[in-house]
């Protein structure tokens, strides 16, 4: 079975631009979560979506938004990019709520 | 609020030696506990987890971790490491009624021949 897939794998943007990151969960998984991993640190929770509804939000500014589609895939959007948004963005899926999360390979974003 | 502390940022060890990666957590409510491994330029892979029951949990590749409620610890151990175990290891907790994972800052395990 295919695991969690994310696209693109790498991305370079400049300050002020907008970015959209995409995630396809494991088949049958209905929950998707997003994490930001800054170099040298552990991942930080951004959002969780379940059945297309936001179920949790971390301590991130409103420039960060996300949505989940009927096929359970998800997009993370970041507006007005800052240098500090440079990080590895990880998507994780789980079959439902309160179940083990499985991570994708991540999208590495560099903001110049 | 919950937090996770990984006391060692780096652990160098020779091949076939034993290793322990330390993890302590802070929480006023019951939690689930996890260890994830991250190989270079890759995402996180679940290594093992403690949800309930036996306090000693094992992974398929020889790692084990023991939940110690009194010491609020979940240390990861392996009796004999291999070169291929070189990676970043993250300890994480989640509260029973949420799916939010709270990670430690990671421990880089470097295995030398």
CSV table of C-alpha atoms in Angstrom, one decimal:
chain,number,residue,atom,x,y,z
A,1,UNK,CA,0.0,0.0,0.0
A,2,UNK,CA,1.2,3.5,-0.8
A,3,UNK,CA,2.1,5.7,2.2
A,4,UNK,CA,1.4,9.3,2.7
A,5,UNK,CA,2.5,11.3,-0.3
A,6,UNK,CA,3.3,15.0,-0.4
A,7,UNK,CA,4.0,17.4,-3.2
A,8,UNK,CA,6.2,19.1,-4.1
A,9,UNK,CA,9.3,17.6,-2.5
A,10,UNK,CA,11.2,20.9,-2.5
A,11,UNK,CA,10.1,24.5,-3.1
A,12,UNK,CA,11.9,27.9,-3.2
A,13,UNK,CA,9.9,31.1,-2.7
A,14,UNK,CA,10.7,34.7,-1.9
A,15,UNK,CA,9.4,36.8,1.0
A,16,UNK,CA,5.8,37.9,0.6
A,17,UNK,CA,4.8,35.2,-1.8
A,18,UNK,CA,2.2,32.5,-1.2
A,19,UNK,CA,2.6,28.8,-1.2
A,20,UNK,CA,0.4,25.7,-1.4
A,21,UNK,CA,1.5,22.3,-0.2
A,22,UNK,CA,-0.4,19.2,-0.9
A,23,UNK,CA,-0.9,15.9,0.9
A,24,UNK,CA,-2.6,12.6,0.0
A,25,UNK,CA,-3.3,10.3,2.9
A,26,UNK,CA,-3.0,6.6,3.1
A,27,UNK,CA,-6.0,5.0,1.4
A,28,UNK,CA,-8.8,4.7,3.9
A,29,UNK,CA,-7.4,7.3,6.3
A,30,UNK,CA,-9.8,10.2,7.0
A,31,UNK,CA,-7.7,12.4,9.2
A,32,UNK,CA,-4.8,14.6,8.1
A,33,UNK,CA,-2.5,16.6,10.3
A,34,UNK,CA,0.1,19.2,9.3
A,35,UNK,CA,3.4,19.8,11.2
A,36,UNK,CA,6.2,22.3,10.7
A,37,UNK,CA,9.8,21.2,11.4
A,38,UNK,CA,12.3,23.9,11.6
A,39,UNK,CA,15.9,22.8,11.2
A,40,UNK,CA,17.3,21.3,14.4
A,41,UNK,CA,13.9,21.1,16.1
A,42,UNK,CA,11.1,18.7,16.6
A,43,UNK,CA,7.9,19.0,14.5
A,44,UNK,CA,5.3,21.6,15.6
A,45,UNK,CA,1.6,20.9,15.2
A,46,UNK,CA,-0.2,23.3,12.8
A,47,UNK,CA,-3.6,21.8,11.9
A,48,UNK,CA,-5.7,18.6,12.0
A,49,UNK,CA,-8.6,17.9,9.7
A,50,UNK,CA,-11.1,15.1,9.9
A,51,UNK,CA,-14.0,14.6,7.6
A,52,UNK,CA,-13.2,18.0,6.0
A,53,UNK,CA,-13.6,19.8,9.3
A,54,UNK,CA,-10.8,21.5,11.3
A,55,UNK,CA,-10.4,19.5,14.5
A,56,UNK,CA,-7.3,21.2,15.9
A,57,UNK,CA,-5.1,24.2,15.4
A,58,UNK,CA,-1.6,24.9,16.7
A,59,UNK,CA,-0.1,28.3,17.7
A,60,UNK,CA,0.5,29.6,14.2
A,61,UNK,CA,-0.6,32.9,12.7
A,62,UNK,CA,-3.6,33.4,10.4
A,63,UNK,CA,-1.3,33.4,7.4
A,64,UNK,CA,-1.5,29.6,7.7
A,65,UNK,CA,-4.6,27.9,6.5
A,66,UNK,CA,-5.6,24.5,5.3
A,67,UNK,CA,-8.5,22.5,4.0
A,68,UNK,CA,-9.4,18.9,3.3
A,69,UNK,CA,-11.2,17.7,0.2
A,70,UNK,CA,-13.9,15.0,-0.2
A,71,UNK,CA,-11.3,12.4,-1.1
A,72,UNK,CA,-9.5,13.3,2.2
A,73,UNK,CA,-6.5,14.9,0.5
A,74,UNK,CA,-5.4,18.2,2.0
A,75,UNK,CA,-3.7,21.5,1.2
A,76,UNK,CA,-1.7,23.7,3.4
A,77,UNK,CA,-1.6,27.4,2.4
A,78,UNK,CA,0.8,30.0,3.7
A,79,UNK,CA,0.4,33.6,2.7
A,80,UNK,CA,2.9,36.5,3.0
A,81,UNK,CA,5.9,34.2,3.4
A,82,UNK,CA,8.6,35.1,5.9
A,83,UNK,CA,12.1,33.9,6.1
A,84,UNK,CA,11.2,32.1,9.3
A,85,UNK,CA,8.7,30.0,7.4
A,86,UNK,CA,11.6,28.0,5.9
A,87,UNK,CA,11.1,24.5,7.2
A,88,UNK,CA,10.2,20.9,6.4
A,89,UNK,CA,6.4,20.7,6.3
A,90,UNK,CA,5.1,17.2,7.3
A,91,UNK,CA,1.7,15.7,6.6
A,92,UNK,CA,0.5,12.8,8.7
A,93,UNK,CA,-2.6,10.7,8.2
A,94,UNK,CA,-4.6,8.4,10.5
A,95,UNK,CA,-7.6,6.2,10.0
A,96,UNK,CA,-9.7,8.3,12.3
A,97,UNK,CA,-9.5,10.4,15.5
A,98,UNK,CA,-7.2,9.3,18.3
A,99,UNK,CA,-5.4,6.8,16.1
A,100,UNK,CA,-1.7,6.5,15.3
A,101,UNK,CA,-0.4,9.0,12.8
A,102,UNK,CA,1.7,8.0,9.8
A,103,UNK,CA,4.0,10.7,8.3
A,104,UNK,CA,4.8,11.5,4.7
A,105,UNK,CA,8.3,12.5,3.5
A,106,UNK,CA,7.6,16.2,3.8
A,107,UNK,CA,8.0,19.3,1.6
A,108,UNK,CA,11.1,21.3,2.2
A,109,UNK,CA,10.3,25.0,1.8
A,110,UNK,CA,13.0,27.6,1.5
A,111,UNK,CA,12.0,31.3,1.7
A,112,UNK,CA,14.6,33.7,0.4
B,1,UNK,CA,0.1,22.0,29.0
B,2,UNK,CA,2.3,19.1,28.0
B,3,UNK,CA,6.0,19.1,27.1
B,4,UNK,CA,8.7,16.6,26.2
B,5,UNK,CA,12.3,16.8,27.1
B,6,UNK,CA,15.0,14.8,25.3
B,7,UNK,CA,18.0,15.3,27.5
B,8,UNK,CA,20.7,14.4,24.9
B,9,UNK,CA,20.9,16.2,21.6
B,10,UNK,CA,23.6,13.8,20.3
B,11,UNK,CA,24.6,10.3,21.3
B,12,UNK,CA,27.7,8.8,19.7
B,13,UNK,CA,28.1,5.0,20.1
B,14,UNK,CA,30.2,2.3,18.5
B,15,UNK,CA,28.5,-0.5,16.5
B,16,UNK,CA,27.2,-3.4,18.6
B,17,UNK,CA,27.3,-1.4,21.8
B,18,UNK,CA,24.1,-0.8,23.8
B,19,UNK,CA,22.3,2.6,23.7
B,20,UNK,CA,19.7,4.5,25.7
B,21,UNK,CA,18.0,7.6,24.4
B,22,UNK,CA,16.3,9.5,27.2
B,23,UNK,CA,12.8,11.1,27.1
B,24,UNK,CA,10.9,12.7,29.9
B,25,UNK,CA,7.5,14.3,29.6
B,26,UNK,CA,5.3,16.6,31.6
B,27,UNK,CA,1.6,16.4,31.7
B,28,UNK,CA,-1.2,16.8,34.3
B,29,UNK,CA,-3.4,14.3,32.4
B,30,UNK,CA,-2.8,10.8,31.0
B,31,UNK,CA,-0.9,10.7,27.7
B,32,UNK,CA,0.0,8.3,24.9
B,33,UNK,CA,3.7,8.0,24.2
B,34,UNK,CA,5.6,7.5,20.9
B,35,UNK,CA,9.1,7.2,19.5
B,36,UNK,CA,9.6,8.3,15.9
B,37,UNK,CA,12.8,7.9,13.8
B,38,UNK,CA,13.8,10.2,11.0
B,39,UNK,CA,16.5,9.2,8.5
B,40,UNK,CA,18.4,11.9,6.6
B,41,UNK,CA,16.1,13.8,4.2
B,42,UNK,CA,13.1,11.7,5.1
B,43,UNK,CA,9.9,12.1,7.0
B,44,UNK,CA,9.1,10.5,10.4
B,45,UNK,CA,8.6,6.8,10.8
B,46,UNK,CA,6.8,5.4,13.8
B,47,UNK,CA,9.2,3.2,15.9
B,48,UNK,CA,7.0,2.2,18.8
B,49,UNK,CA,4.1,3.5,20.9
B,50,UNK,CA,2.6,3.1,24.4
B,51,UNK,CA,-1.1,3.4,24.7
B,52,UNK,CA,-1.9,1.2,27.7
B,53,UNK,CA,-1.2,-2.2,29.1
B,54,UNK,CA,2.3,-3.5,29.5
B,55,UNK,CA,4.7,-0.8,30.2
B,56,UNK,CA,7.5,-2.3,28.1
B,57,UNK,CA,6.9,-2.0,24.3
B,58,UNK,CA,9.1,-3.3,21.6
B,59,UNK,CA,9.7,-2.6,17.9
B,60,UNK,CA,10.4,-5.0,15.1
B,61,UNK,CA,14.0,-3.9,14.8
B,62,UNK,CA,15.2,-4.5,18.3
B,63,UNK,CA,14.4,-1.2,20.0
B,64,UNK,CA,12.3,-1.2,23.2
B,65,UNK,CA,11.0,1.5,25.5
B,66,UNK,CA,9.6,1.4,29.0
B,67,UNK,CA,6.9,3.7,30.3
B,68,UNK,CA,7.7,4.8,33.9
B,69,UNK,CA,4.7,6.8,35.2
B,70,UNK,CA,6.4,7.7,38.5
B,71,UNK,CA,9.4,9.2,36.7
B,72,UNK,CA,7.4,10.4,33.8
B,73,UNK,CA,9.9,8.8,31.4
B,74,UNK,CA,9.8,6.8,28.2
B,75,UNK,CA,13.4,6.0,27.5
B,76,UNK,CA,14.4,4.1,24.3
B,77,UNK,CA,16.9,1.3,24.4
B,78,UNK,CA,18.6,-1.1,22.2
B,79,UNK,CA,21.1,-3.8,23.4
B,80,UNK,CA,23.2,-3.7,20.3
B,81,UNK,CA,23.1,-1.0,17.7
B,82,UNK,CA,23.9,-1.2,14.0
B,83,UNK,CA,25.3,1.4,11.6
B,84,UNK,CA,21.9,1.6,9.9
B,85,UNK,CA,20.4,2.9,13.2
B,86,UNK,CA,22.1,6.2,12.6
B,87,UNK,CA,19.3,8.7,12.5
B,88,UNK,CA,17.4,11.4,14.5
B,89,UNK,CA,15.0,10.0,17.1
B,90,UNK,CA,12.0,12.0,18.4
B,91,UNK,CA,10.0,11.3,21.5
B,92,UNK,CA,6.4,12.5,21.4
B,93,UNK,CA,3.2,12.6,23.5
B,94,UNK,CA,-0.4,13.1,22.8
B,95,UNK,CA,-3.2,13.7,25.2
B,96,UNK,CA,-6.0,11.1,25.4
B,97,UNK,CA,-8.7,13.4,23.9
B,98,UNK,CA,-6.6,15.0,21.2
B,99,UNK,CA,-4.5,13.9,18.2
B,100,UNK,CA,-2.0,16.7,18.5
B,101,UNK,CA,1.5,15.3,18.9
B,102,UNK,CA,4.0,17.2,21.0
B,103,UNK,CA,7.5,16.4,20.1
B,104,UNK,CA,10.8,16.7,21.8
B,105,UNK,CA,13.8,18.4,20.1
B,106,UNK,CA,15.2,15.1,19.0
B,107,UNK,CA,18.3,13.0,19.7
B,108,UNK,CA,20.8,12.3,16.9
B,109,UNK,CA,22.1,8.8,17.3
B,110,UNK,CA,25.5,8.4,15.5
B,111,UNK,CA,26.8,4.8,15.2
B,112,UNK,CA,30.4,4.4,14.4
B,113,UNK,CA,32.1,1.2,13.0
